[in-house]
mmCIF file of C-alpha atoms in Angstrom:
data_model
loop_
_atom_site.group_PDB
_atom_site.id
_atom_site.type_symbol
_atom_site.label_atom_id
_atom_site.label_comp_id
_atom_site.label_asym_id
_atom_site.label_seq_id
_atom_site.Cartn_x
_atom_site.Cartn_y
_atom_site.Cartn_z
ATOM 1 C CA MET Z 17 -5.212 70.602 65.030
ATOM 2 C CA ILE Z 18 -1.389 70.750 65.140
ATOM 3 C CA ILE Z 19 0.093 73.837 66.766
ATOM 4 C CA TRP Z 20 3.509 74.994 65.474
ATOM 5 C CA LEU Z 21 5.140 77.711 67.555
ATOM 6 C CA ASN Z 22 8.249 79.666 66.568
ATOM 7 C CA VAL Z 23 10.401 82.007 68.616
ATOM 8 C CA LEU Z 24 13.369 84.269 68.078
ATOM 9 C CA PHE Z 25 15.867 84.082 70.959
ATOM 10 C CA GLY Z 26 19.006 85.998 71.831
ATOM 11 C CA GLU Z 27 21.414 86.414 68.959
ATOM 12 C CA SER Z 28 18.963 85.864 66.091
ATOM 13 C CA THR Z 29 18.775 82.135 66.814
ATOM 14 C CA MET Z 30 15.635 80.492 65.461
ATOM 15 C CA THR Z 31 14.540 77.445 67.415
ATOM 16 C CA THR Z 32 11.618 75.305 66.340
ATOM 17 C CA PRO Z 33 9.171 74.196 69.043
ATOM 18 C CA CYS Z 34 7.961 70.616 69.186
ATOM 19 C CA PRO Z 35 4.645 70.047 67.341
ATOM 20 C CA PHE Z 36 1.657 69.530 69.619
ATOM 21 C CA ASP Z 37 -1.719 67.973 68.815
ATOM 22 C CA SER Z 38 -4.207 69.916 70.947
ATOM 23 C CA THR Z 39 -7.122 67.600 70.125
ATOM 24 C CA GLN Z 40 -5.277 64.541 71.468
ATOM 25 C CA LEU Z 41 -3.359 66.456 74.156
ATOM 26 C CA THR Z 42 -0.051 64.978 73.058
ATOM 27 C CA PHE Z 43 3.112 65.944 71.253
ATOM 28 C CA VAL Z 44 3.582 64.332 67.872
ATOM 29 C CA GLY Z 45 5.428 61.047 67.428
ATOM 30 C CA SER Z 46 6.357 58.067 69.557
ATOM 31 C CA PRO Z 47 7.407 58.587 73.191
ATOM 32 C CA ILE Z 48 11.047 58.373 72.088
ATOM 33 C CA ASP Z 49 10.495 60.922 69.284
ATOM 34 C CA GLN Z 50 8.748 63.281 71.695
ATOM 35 C CA ALA Z 51 11.501 62.981 74.304
ATOM 36 C CA ARG Z 52 14.245 63.612 71.761
ATOM 37 C CA CYS Z 53 12.553 66.879 70.779
ATOM 38 C CA LEU Z 54 11.563 67.987 74.281
ATOM 39 C CA LEU Z 55 14.998 67.278 75.834
ATOM 40 C CA ARG Z 56 17.075 69.368 73.445
ATOM 41 C CA THR Z 57 19.986 71.113 75.178
ATOM 42 C CA VAL Z 58 19.074 74.433 76.826
ATOM 43 C CA LYS Z 59 21.852 76.997 76.505
ATOM 44 C CA ARG Z 60 22.633 80.271 78.227
ATOM 45 C CA ALA Z 61 19.935 82.954 77.902
ATOM 46 C CA GLY Z 62 17.337 80.429 76.743
ATOM 47 C CA ASN Z 63 18.756 79.331 73.405
ATOM 48 C CA VAL Z 64 17.896 75.742 72.518
ATOM 49 C CA ASP Z 65 19.737 73.346 70.248
ATOM 50 C CA GLU Z 66 17.950 72.635 66.997
ATOM 51 C CA ALA Z 67 19.365 69.114 66.894
ATOM 52 C CA LYS Z 68 17.308 66.486 68.694
ATOM 53 C CA ALA Z 69 18.728 64.959 71.856
ATOM 54 C CA ASN Z 70 20.402 61.571 71.890
ATOM 55 C CA LEU Z 71 18.613 59.619 74.597
ATOM 56 C CA PRO Z 72 20.831 57.642 77.005
ATOM 57 C CA PRO Z 73 20.290 53.859 77.258
ATOM 58 C CA VAL Z 74 18.138 53.470 80.383
ATOM 59 C CA LEU Z 75 15.686 56.208 79.455
ATOM 60 C CA SER Z 76 15.569 55.055 75.844
ATOM 61 C CA GLY Z 77 14.793 51.506 76.956
ATOM 62 C CA LEU Z 78 11.926 52.648 79.189
ATOM 63 C CA LEU Z 79 10.322 54.850 76.546
ATOM 64 C CA ALA Z 80 10.569 52.119 73.911
ATOM 65 C CA ASN Z 81 7.770 50.332 75.803
ATOM 66 C CA PRO Z 82 6.293 52.710 78.412
ATOM 67 C CA ALA Z 83 3.650 50.272 79.651
ATOM 68 C CA ALA Z 84 6.274 47.663 80.641
ATOM 69 C CA LEU Z 85 7.099 49.130 84.041
ATOM 70 C CA GLY Z 86 8.825 46.111 85.533
ATOM 71 C CA VAL Z 87 8.153 47.484 89.039
ATOM 72 C CA THR Z 88 5.060 47.784 91.216
ATOM 73 C CA LYS Z 89 3.676 50.341 93.618
ATOM 74 C CA ALA Z 90 4.257 47.941 96.502
ATOM 75 C CA GLN Z 91 7.938 47.613 95.596
ATOM 76 C CA VAL Z 92 8.321 51.395 95.389
ATOM 77 C CA ARG Z 93 6.631 51.778 98.777
ATOM 78 C CA SER Z 94 8.916 49.141 100.284
ATOM 79 C CA PHE Z 95 11.971 50.897 98.796
ATOM 80 C CA LEU Z 96 10.898 54.230 100.303
ATOM 81 C CA GLN Z 97 10.436 52.611 103.705
ATOM 82 C CA THR Z 98 13.863 51.001 103.455
ATOM 83 C CA GLN Z 99 15.419 54.370 102.622
ATOM 84 C CA GLY Z 100 13.469 56.167 105.354
ATOM 85 C CA ILE Z 101 11.715 58.464 102.851
ATOM 86 C CA ALA Z 102 8.214 59.638 103.751
ATOM 87 C CA GLU Z 103 5.675 59.437 100.925
ATOM 88 C CA SER Z 104 4.401 62.889 101.883
ATOM 89 C CA THR Z 105 7.737 64.355 100.723
ATOM 90 C CA VAL Z 106 7.739 62.743 97.266
ATOM 91 C CA GLY Z 107 4.358 63.702 95.830
ATOM 92 C CA GLY Z 108 1.923 61.898 98.115
ATOM 93 C CA PRO Z 109 0.746 58.298 98.607
ATOM 94 C CA VAL Z 110 2.439 55.926 96.170
ATOM 95 C CA MET Z 111 -0.693 53.777 95.901
ATOM 96 C CA ASP Z 112 -2.725 56.714 94.556
ATOM 97 C CA ARG Z 113 -3.030 57.695 90.892
ATOM 98 C CA ILE Z 114 -1.654 60.908 89.442
ATOM 99 C CA CYS Z 115 -3.881 63.723 88.155
ATOM 100 C CA HIS Z 116 -5.829 63.819 84.900
ATOM 101 C CA ALA Z 117 -5.586 66.605 82.331
ATOM 102 C CA ASN Z 118 -8.412 69.138 81.908
ATOM 103 C CA ASP Z 119 -8.241 70.033 85.606
ATOM 104 C CA ASP Z 120 -8.410 66.381 86.702
ATOM 105 C CA ASN Z 121 -11.378 65.479 84.532
ATOM 106 C CA PRO Z 122 -11.743 61.652 84.725
ATOM 107 C CA ALA Z 123 -12.580 61.603 81.001
ATOM 108 C CA ALA Z 124 -9.220 63.231 80.148
ATOM 109 C CA PRO Z 125 -5.904 61.311 79.980
ATOM 110 C CA LEU Z 126 -3.647 61.002 83.007
ATOM 111 C CA ALA Z 127 -0.664 63.342 83.119
ATOM 112 C CA ARG Z 128 1.785 62.379 80.366
ATOM 113 C CA TYR Z 129 4.751 64.720 80.760
ATOM 114 C CA PHE Z 130 7.441 64.934 83.440
ATOM 115 C CA VAL Z 131 8.701 68.538 83.363
ATOM 116 C CA ILE Z 132 12.198 69.426 84.618
ATOM 117 C CA HIS Z 133 12.811 73.010 85.777
ATOM 118 C CA ASP Z 134 15.472 74.760 87.777
ATOM 119 C CA THR Z 135 14.569 77.211 90.507
ATOM 120 C CA SER Z 136 17.025 80.088 90.212
ATOM 121 C CA PHE Z 137 18.376 81.654 93.399
ATOM 122 C CA LYS Z 138 20.611 84.618 92.702
ATOM 123 C CA LEU Z 139 23.643 84.668 94.970
ATOM 124 C CA ASP Z 140 24.343 87.627 97.190
ATOM 125 C CA PRO Z 141 27.331 89.890 96.504
ATOM 126 C CA GLY Z 142 30.548 88.173 97.598
ATOM 127 C CA GLU Z 143 29.088 84.676 97.127
ATOM 128 C CA ASP Z 144 30.158 82.363 94.307
ATOM 129 C CA PHE Z 145 29.660 78.853 92.934
ATOM 130 C CA ASN Z 146 32.096 77.223 95.350
ATOM 131 C CA PRO Z 147 30.732 73.651 95.886
ATOM 132 C CA ALA Z 148 31.818 73.805 99.518
ATOM 133 C CA PHE Z 149 29.216 76.540 99.918
ATOM 134 C CA ILE Z 150 26.354 76.003 97.454
ATOM 135 C CA ASN Z 151 26.202 72.241 98.057
ATOM 136 C CA THR Z 152 25.867 72.491 101.833
ATOM 137 C CA ALA Z 153 23.238 73.517 104.362
ATOM 138 C CA ALA Z 154 25.140 76.804 104.772
ATOM 139 C CA TRP Z 155 23.556 78.146 101.554
ATOM 140 C CA SER Z 156 20.051 79.457 102.148
ATOM 141 C CA GLY Z 157 18.779 78.015 98.852
ATOM 142 C CA ASN Z 158 19.011 74.515 100.338
ATOM 143 C CA LYS Z 159 16.567 75.264 103.152
ATOM 144 C CA LEU Z 160 13.173 73.688 102.446
ATOM 145 C CA SER Z 161 11.449 76.286 104.613
ATOM 146 C CA GLY Z 162 12.607 79.057 102.267
ATOM 147 C CA LEU Z 163 11.027 77.587 99.106
ATOM 148 C CA ALA Z 164 8.032 79.429 97.663
ATOM 149 C CA ASP Z 165 4.576 77.899 97.906
ATOM 150 C CA GLY Z 166 2.383 77.233 94.885
ATOM 151 C CA ARG Z 167 5.071 76.998 92.207
ATOM 152 C CA THR Z 168 5.411 73.303 91.360
ATOM 153 C CA HIS Z 169 4.711 69.738 92.413
ATOM 154 C CA ILE Z 170 8.168 68.840 93.795
ATOM 155 C CA TYR Z 171 11.214 70.853 94.926
ATOM 156 C CA ILE Z 172 14.624 69.139 95.052
ATOM 157 C CA THR Z 173 17.482 70.878 96.863
ATOM 158 C CA ARG Z 174 21.176 70.416 96.079
ATOM 159 C CA LEU Z 175 21.345 68.181 99.147
ATOM 160 C CA GLY Z 176 18.829 65.805 97.563
ATOM 161 C CA GLU Z 177 16.019 66.746 99.935
ATOM 162 C CA THR Z 178 12.493 67.032 98.549
ATOM 163 C CA LEU Z 179 9.454 69.082 99.364
ATOM 164 C CA THR Z 180 5.968 68.338 98.051
ATOM 165 C CA ASP Z 181 4.557 71.689 96.999
ATOM 166 C CA ARG Z 182 1.562 70.001 95.342
ATOM 167 C CA ASP Z 183 0.560 66.325 95.439
ATOM 168 C CA TYR Z 184 0.897 64.410 92.170
ATOM 169 C CA GLY Z 185 -2.865 63.953 92.290
ATOM 170 C CA THR Z 186 -3.378 67.737 92.064
ATOM 171 C CA PRO Z 187 -3.419 69.315 88.585
ATOM 172 C CA TRP Z 188 -1.083 72.311 88.491
ATOM 173 C CA ARG Z 189 0.238 74.756 85.888
ATOM 174 C CA ALA Z 190 3.831 76.030 86.055
ATOM 175 C CA THR Z 191 4.623 77.012 82.448
ATOM 176 C CA ARG Z 192 3.372 79.519 79.891
ATOM 177 C CA PHE Z 193 2.520 76.666 77.551
ATOM 178 C CA GLU Z 194 -0.246 75.465 79.909
ATOM 179 C CA LYS Z 195 -1.866 78.857 80.486
ATOM 180 C CA PRO Z 196 -4.093 79.251 77.383
ATOM 181 C CA SER Z 197 -6.437 76.335 78.141
ATOM 182 C CA VAL Z 198 -7.671 74.585 81.270
ATOM 183 C CA ARG Z 199 -7.529 71.400 79.196
ATOM 184 C CA PHE Z 200 -3.724 71.491 79.590
ATOM 185 C CA LYS Z 201 -3.973 71.742 83.387
ATOM 186 C CA GLY Z 202 -2.936 68.380 84.814
ATOM 187 C CA LEU Z 203 -1.208 67.145 81.659
ATOM 188 C CA PHE Z 204 2.210 67.937 83.179
ATOM 189 C CA LEU Z 205 3.931 67.114 86.486
ATOM 190 C CA HIS Z 206 6.488 69.739 87.554
ATOM 191 C CA HIS Z 207 9.881 69.371 89.288
ATOM 192 C CA GLU Z 208 12.062 72.288 90.416
ATOM 193 C CA LEU Z 209 15.793 71.639 90.899
ATOM 194 C CA VAL Z 210 17.302 74.287 93.175
ATOM 195 C CA GLN Z 211 20.155 76.080 91.404
ATOM 196 C CA PRO Z 212 22.200 79.198 92.290
ATOM 197 C CA ARG Z 213 22.645 81.889 89.639
ATOM 198 C CA MET Z 214 24.810 84.944 89.051
ATOM 199 C CA GLY Z 215 24.727 87.866 86.604
ATOM 200 C CA PRO Z 216 25.013 91.617 86.186
ATOM 201 C CA ASP Z 217 22.274 93.911 87.518
ATOM 202 C CA ASP Z 218 18.951 92.037 87.551
ATOM 203 C CA HIS Z 219 20.134 89.292 85.223
ATOM 204 C CA ASP Z 220 20.995 85.786 86.355
ATOM 205 C CA PHE Z 221 22.172 84.137 83.136
ATOM 206 C CA ASP Z 222 25.147 82.403 84.717
ATOM 207 C CA SER Z 223 24.840 79.032 86.453
ATOM 208 C CA PRO Z 224 27.324 76.560 87.993
ATOM 209 C CA ASP Z 225 28.843 73.830 85.887
ATOM 210 C CA PRO Z 226 28.054 71.046 86.653
ATOM 211 C CA GLY Z 227 24.590 72.439 87.073
ATOM 212 C CA PHE Z 228 23.260 69.893 89.577
ATOM 213 C CA THR Z 229 24.565 67.528 92.233
ATOM 214 C CA PRO Z 230 24.545 63.712 92.211
ATOM 215 C CA ALA Z 231 22.037 63.880 95.083
ATOM 216 C CA GLN Z 232 19.670 65.933 92.909
ATOM 217 C CA TYR Z 233 19.933 63.546 89.977
ATOM 218 C CA ALA Z 234 19.278 60.583 92.297
ATOM 219 C CA ARG Z 235 16.175 62.145 93.787
ATOM 220 C CA LEU Z 236 14.891 63.295 90.380
ATOM 221 C CA ALA Z 237 15.329 59.703 89.173
ATOM 222 C CA LEU Z 238 13.305 58.452 92.144
ATOM 223 C CA GLN Z 239 10.561 60.976 91.377
ATOM 224 C CA TYR Z 240 10.463 59.767 87.778
ATOM 225 C CA VAL Z 241 9.988 56.168 88.960
ATOM 226 C CA ILE Z 242 7.277 57.169 91.444
ATOM 227 C CA ALA Z 243 5.407 59.226 88.839
ATOM 228 C CA GLY Z 244 5.588 56.438 86.275
ATOM 229 C CA VAL Z 245 4.390 53.748 88.656
ATOM 230 C CA ARG Z 246 1.504 55.894 89.862
ATOM 231 C CA ARG Z 247 0.551 56.560 86.242
ATOM 232 C CA GLY Z 248 0.957 52.960 85.141
ATOM 233 C CA ALA Z 249 3.379 53.874 82.326
ATOM 234 C CA TRP Z 250 6.661 55.752 81.939
ATOM 235 C CA MET Z 251 6.217 59.471 81.290
ATOM 236 C CA VAL Z 252 7.910 61.569 78.621
ATOM 237 C CA PRO Z 253 10.493 63.928 80.232
ATOM 238 C CA VAL Z 254 10.470 67.597 79.170
ATOM 239 C CA PHE Z 255 12.725 70.619 79.707
ATOM 240 C CA HIS Z 256 10.817 73.731 80.750
ATOM 241 C CA CYS Z 257 12.559 76.019 78.294
ATOM 242 C CA VAL Z 258 11.854 73.720 75.329
ATOM 243 C CA LEU Z 259 8.189 73.428 76.308
ATOM 244 C CA ASP Z 260 7.801 77.205 76.465
ATOM 245 C CA LEU Z 261 9.461 77.996 73.143
ATOM 246 C CA GLY Z 262 7.379 80.677 71.459
ATOM 247 C CA VAL Z 263 5.319 81.557 74.517
ATOM 248 C CA GLY Z 264 7.875 82.300 77.228
ATOM 249 C CA ASP Z 265 11.436 83.445 77.867
ATOM 250 C CA HIS Z 266 12.686 80.808 80.297
ATOM 251 C CA ASP Z 267 16.187 79.331 80.215
ATOM 252 C CA ASP Z 268 15.926 76.301 82.489
ATOM 253 C CA PRO Z 269 17.322 73.863 83.252
ATOM 254 C CA GLN Z 270 20.901 75.028 82.750
ATOM 255 C CA HIS Z 271 23.769 72.513 82.461
ATOM 256 C CA PHE Z 272 21.518 69.497 82.881
ATOM 257 C CA GLU Z 273 23.400 66.276 82.079
ATOM 258 C CA LEU Z 274 21.145 63.573 80.635
ATOM 259 C CA ALA Z 275 23.871 60.951 81.078
ATOM 260 C CA ALA Z 276 24.196 61.697 84.820
ATOM 261 C CA TRP Z 277 20.429 61.479 85.306
ATOM 262 C CA ASP Z 278 20.279 58.268 83.292
ATOM 263 C CA ALA Z 279 22.935 56.641 85.473
ATOM 264 C CA ALA Z 280 20.998 57.637 88.587
ATOM 265 C CA LEU Z 281 17.824 56.273 87.021
ATOM 266 C CA GLY Z 282 19.470 52.896 86.447
ATOM 267 C CA THR Z 283 20.644 52.779 90.062
ATOM 268 C CA ILE Z 284 17.220 53.661 91.477
ATOM 269 C CA LEU Z 285 15.443 51.128 89.271
ATOM 270 C CA ALA Z 286 17.854 48.402 90.371
ATOM 271 C CA GLY Z 287 17.193 49.265 94.010
ATOM 272 C CA VAL Z 288 13.421 49.244 93.607
ATOM 273 C CA ARG Z 289 13.418 46.008 91.615
ATOM 274 C CA ALA Z 290 15.539 44.366 94.319
ATOM 275 C CA GLU Z 291 12.650 44.712 96.769
ATOM 276 C CA PRO Z 292 10.914 41.359 97.472
ATOM 277 C CA VAL Z 293 8.387 40.585 94.765
ATOM 278 C CA GLU Z 294 6.021 38.876 97.208
ATOM 279 C CA LEU Z 295 5.323 42.250 98.802
ATOM 280 C CA ALA Z 296 3.847 43.265 95.478
ATOM 281 C CA ALA Z 297 1.927 39.994 94.901
ATOM 282 C CA PRO Z 298 -1.563 41.450 95.640
ATOM 283 C CA ALA Z 299 -1.089 43.858 92.718
ATOM 284 C CA ILE Z 300 -0.203 41.056 90.280
ATOM 285 C CA ALA Z 301 -3.164 38.854 89.386
ATOM 286 C CA GLY Z 302 -2.441 35.161 89.100
ATOM 287 C CA MET Z 303 1.147 35.302 90.325
ATOM 288 C CA ALA Z 304 2.349 31.840 91.399
ATOM 289 C CA ALA Z 305 3.631 31.496 94.934
ATOM 290 C CA ALA Z 306 7.085 30.005 95.513
ATOM 291 C CA SER Z 307 7.100 26.626 97.257
ATOM 292 C CA ASP Z 308 9.582 25.457 99.893
ATOM 293 C CA GLU Z 309 11.563 23.688 97.175
ATOM 294 C CA GLY Z 310 11.936 26.931 95.249
ATOM 295 C CA THR Z 311 9.629 25.958 92.384
ATOM 296 C CA SER Z 312 6.464 27.783 91.458
ATOM 297 C CA THR Z 313 3.081 26.323 92.346
ATOM 298 C CA PRO Z 314 -0.324 27.015 90.760
ATOM 299 C CA ALA Z 315 -1.824 30.281 91.883
ATOM 300 C CA ARG Z 316 -4.738 28.731 93.773
ATOM 301 C CA ARG Z 317 -4.811 31.640 96.154
ATOM 302 C CA THR Z 318 -5.969 33.894 93.345
ATOM 303 C CA ARG Z 319 -9.060 31.736 92.814
ATOM 304 C CA ALA Z 320 -9.735 31.647 96.519
ATOM 305 C CA ARG Z 321 -9.759 35.405 96.648
ATOM 306 C CA LYS Z 322 -12.260 35.586 93.806
ATOM 307 C CA ALA Z 323 -14.594 32.909 95.211
ATOM 308 C CA GLY Z 324 -14.410 34.051 98.795
ATOM 309 C CA ALA Z 325 -12.128 33.742 101.793
ATOM 310 C CA SER Z 326 -8.925 31.697 101.645
ATOM 311 C CA LYS Z 327 -8.455 28.445 103.605
ATOM 312 C CA ALA Z 328 -6.360 30.256 106.183
ATOM 313 C CA THR Z 329 -9.074 32.882 106.557
ATOM 314 C CA LYS Z 330 -11.762 30.184 106.978
ATOM 315 C CA ASN Z 331 -9.683 28.401 109.619
ATOM 316 C CA ALA Z 332 -9.209 31.683 111.429
ATOM 317 C CA ARG Z 333 -12.973 32.263 111.348
ATOM 318 C CA SER Z 334 -13.649 28.736 112.677
ATOM 319 C CA ARG Z 335 -11.244 29.294 115.544
ATOM 320 C CA LYS Z 336 -12.877 32.625 116.239
ATOM 321 C CA LYS Z 337 -16.363 31.054 116.314
ATOM 322 C CA ALA Z 338 -15.161 28.226 118.608
ATOM 323 C CA ALA Z 339 -13.627 30.733 120.971
ATOM 324 C CA ALA Z 340 -16.827 32.784 121.009
ATOM 325 C CA SER Z 341 -18.908 29.641 121.674
ATOM 326 C CA ALA Z 342 -16.641 28.618 124.545
ATOM 327 C CA LYS Z 343 -16.920 32.104 125.942
ATOM 328 C CA ARG Z 344 -20.734 31.916 125.848
ATOM 329 C CA ARG Z 345 -20.728 28.486 127.568
ATOM 330 C CA SER Z 346 -18.388 29.813 130.234
ATOM 331 C CA ALA Z 347 -20.658 32.809 130.760
ATOM 332 C CA LYS Z 348 -23.736 30.548 131.136
ATOM 333 C CA THR Z 349 -21.929 28.281 133.640
ATOM 334 C CA SER Z 350 -20.865 31.307 135.640
ATOM 335 C CA ALA Z 351 -24.454 32.565 135.595
ATOM 336 C CA ARG Z 352 -25.764 29.193 136.910
ATOM 337 C CA LYS Z 353 -23.163 29.121 139.654
ATOM 338 C CA THR Z 354 -24.097 32.653 140.637
ATOM 339 C CA SER Z 355 -27.794 31.691 140.729
ATOM 340 C CA VAL Z 356 -27.113 28.603 142.854
ATOM 341 C CA SER Z 357 -24.974 30.533 145.269
ATOM 342 C CA LYS Z 358 -27.700 33.163 145.662
ATOM 343 C CA THR Z 359 -30.340 30.465 146.331
ATOM 344 C CA SER Z 360 -28.099 28.762 148.894
ATOM 345 C CA ALA Z 361 -27.561 32.052 150.611
ATOM 346 C CA ARG Z 362 -31.344 32.519 150.999
ATOM 347 C CA LYS Z 363 -31.965 28.973 152.294
ATOM 348 C CA GLY Z 364 -29.204 29.095 154.845
ATOM 349 C CA PRO Z 365 -26.444 26.609 155.560
ATOM 350 C CA ALA Z 366 -26.518 23.624 153.291
ATOM 351 C CA LYS Z 367 -27.425 20.250 154.840
ATOM 352 C CA LYS Z 368 -24.845 17.552 154.914
ATOM 353 C CA LYS Z 369 -25.359 15.010 152.211
ATOM 354 C CA PRO Z 370 -25.371 11.358 153.224
ATOM 355 C CA ALA Z 371 -22.436 9.251 152.262
ATOM 356 C CA ALA Z 372 -22.611 7.944 148.748
ATOM 357 C CA LYS Z 373 -24.104 4.479 148.466
ATOM 358 C CA SER Z 374 -23.107 1.726 146.131
ATOM 359 C CA ARG Z 375 -24.958 1.164 142.892
ATOM 360 C CA LYS Z 376 -26.466 -2.034 144.319
ATOM 361 C CA THR Z 377 -28.107 -0.226 147.196
ATOM 362 C CA LYS Z 378 -29.439 2.464 144.890
ATOM 363 C CA SER Z 379 -31.000 -0.125 142.566
ATOM 364 C CA ARG Z 380 -32.852 -1.770 145.504
ATOM 365 C CA LYS Z 381 -34.130 1.571 146.637
ATOM 366 C CA THR Z 382 -35.740 2.152 143.327
ATOM 367 C CA LYS Z 383 -38.179 -0.786 143.909
ATOM 368 C CA ALA Z 384 -41.191 -0.013 146.072
ATOM 369 C CA ALA Z 385 -40.620 -1.671 149.480
ATOM 370 C CA PRO Z 386 -43.733 -3.308 151.048
ATOM 371 C CA LYS Z 387 -45.067 -1.608 154.145
ATOM 372 C CA LYS Z 388 -44.615 -3.500 157.398
ATOM 373 C CA ARG Z 389 -47.892 -4.486 159.014
ATOM 374 C CA SER Z 390 -48.578 -4.459 162.703
ATOM 375 C CA GLY Z 391 -49.606 -7.737 164.416
ATOM 376 C CA LYS Z 392 -53.294 -6.722 164.575
ATOM 377 C CA SER Z 393 -53.419 -5.921 160.902
ATOM 378 C CA ALA Z 394 -51.769 -9.229 160.076
ATOM 379 C CA ARG Z 395 -54.358 -11.245 162.041
ATOM 380 C CA LYS Z 396 -57.216 -9.294 160.483
ATOM 381 C CA GLY Z 397 -55.892 -10.077 157.080
ATOM 382 C CA THR Z 398 -55.657 -13.793 157.916
ATOM 383 C CA ARG Z 399 -59.253 -13.916 159.036
ATOM 384 C CA LYS Z 400 -60.443 -12.216 155.842
ATOM 385 C CA SER Z 401 -58.547 -14.670 153.694
ATOM 386 C CA GLY Z 402 -60.001 -17.536 155.703
ATOM 387 C CA ARG Z 403 -63.541 -16.361 155.171
ATOM 388 C CA LYS Z 404 -62.966 -15.976 151.498
ATOM 389 C CA SER Z 405 -61.533 -19.460 151.160
ATOM 390 C CA GLY Z 406 -64.512 -20.856 153.138
ATOM 391 C CA LYS Z 407 -67.033 -19.257 150.846
ATOM 392 C CA LYS Z 408 -65.264 -20.691 147.867
ATOM 393 C CA SER Z 409 -65.324 -24.136 149.366
ATOM 394 C CA SER Z 410 -69.096 -24.013 150.077
ATOM 395 C CA LYS Z 411 -69.770 -22.891 146.570
ATOM 396 C CA ARG Z 412 -67.866 -25.773 145.160
ATOM 397 C CA ALA Z 413 -69.839 -28.208 147.465
#
């Protein structure tokens, strides 16, 4: 079923919402068509341009083939480490997936839409949009500790600092569009750009121009890369006000410059892609390793991983076994020595061993030496032999 929503805003301006297919949980058209509708310019008091947005080159190129990321999770992680950015501040572990729709139902699609909001902070009387004030730590809106809990996934201050309000793996609703059905919960990831506002009485229609700082665009670009890599495909960006046409009265983001964000996106992508590819090798099946000569060699290591341990791993195991065996032999030798020493202690002082004899002497000792006879025994033996010989002689006669 296709839902068409219409709304009347401000000075009798009719703006047509983007068509949504609730059975497929997607807006109608290609990713580029969807983005052109969902990124229409948001004007003061929530009026939206009827004309579709012209997508800048980097974003247009990504959405032309969303599955062709060209970067890996490992490269993004390495980039964050290089920049000193903790993963806990940018939506959670980069290696994890993002949430599914239908309250993170595994059977539902992963989040598809990257929603851009602005968090309005009305200035106090006497304060104004002076960049030397609103773009510094002196303005209270830039303090992470003062940001409300449970509003979004990511906050981005004008200083480019981020706060994870909800992990990207947590389904969350932050628009009126998502409220009617739990099936929409988790289909969108939300990003609040801190922005000061002014206006009469309780109104805050007025915003600074430019609306956001280069630091905010840079960090929003990084969040877009992180979200896309965790999803496995580039997401369709959405303005909050355009999403809520017909069901809400929001007017954010104000004075958002697609060209400025696109330039930041190109810079971030170049930085991430400059990270060493070998760090990402485990995530790329069959990637050939570079040889010392700079040419690629067959990816034998991939086969080794499938069949079992690699050669290096086997060698390490062999060395480990040899070391363990040597340790056992050493333990046995020590045990024997201990046993011998205990026995010696019981027997008392050890007797002196005779001086070593030559091999020749030892060999003679091995033969049984005839016993020496006394003189009496010798004579007795002679007489016996004489008698025996005499008997033999008589017999012969």
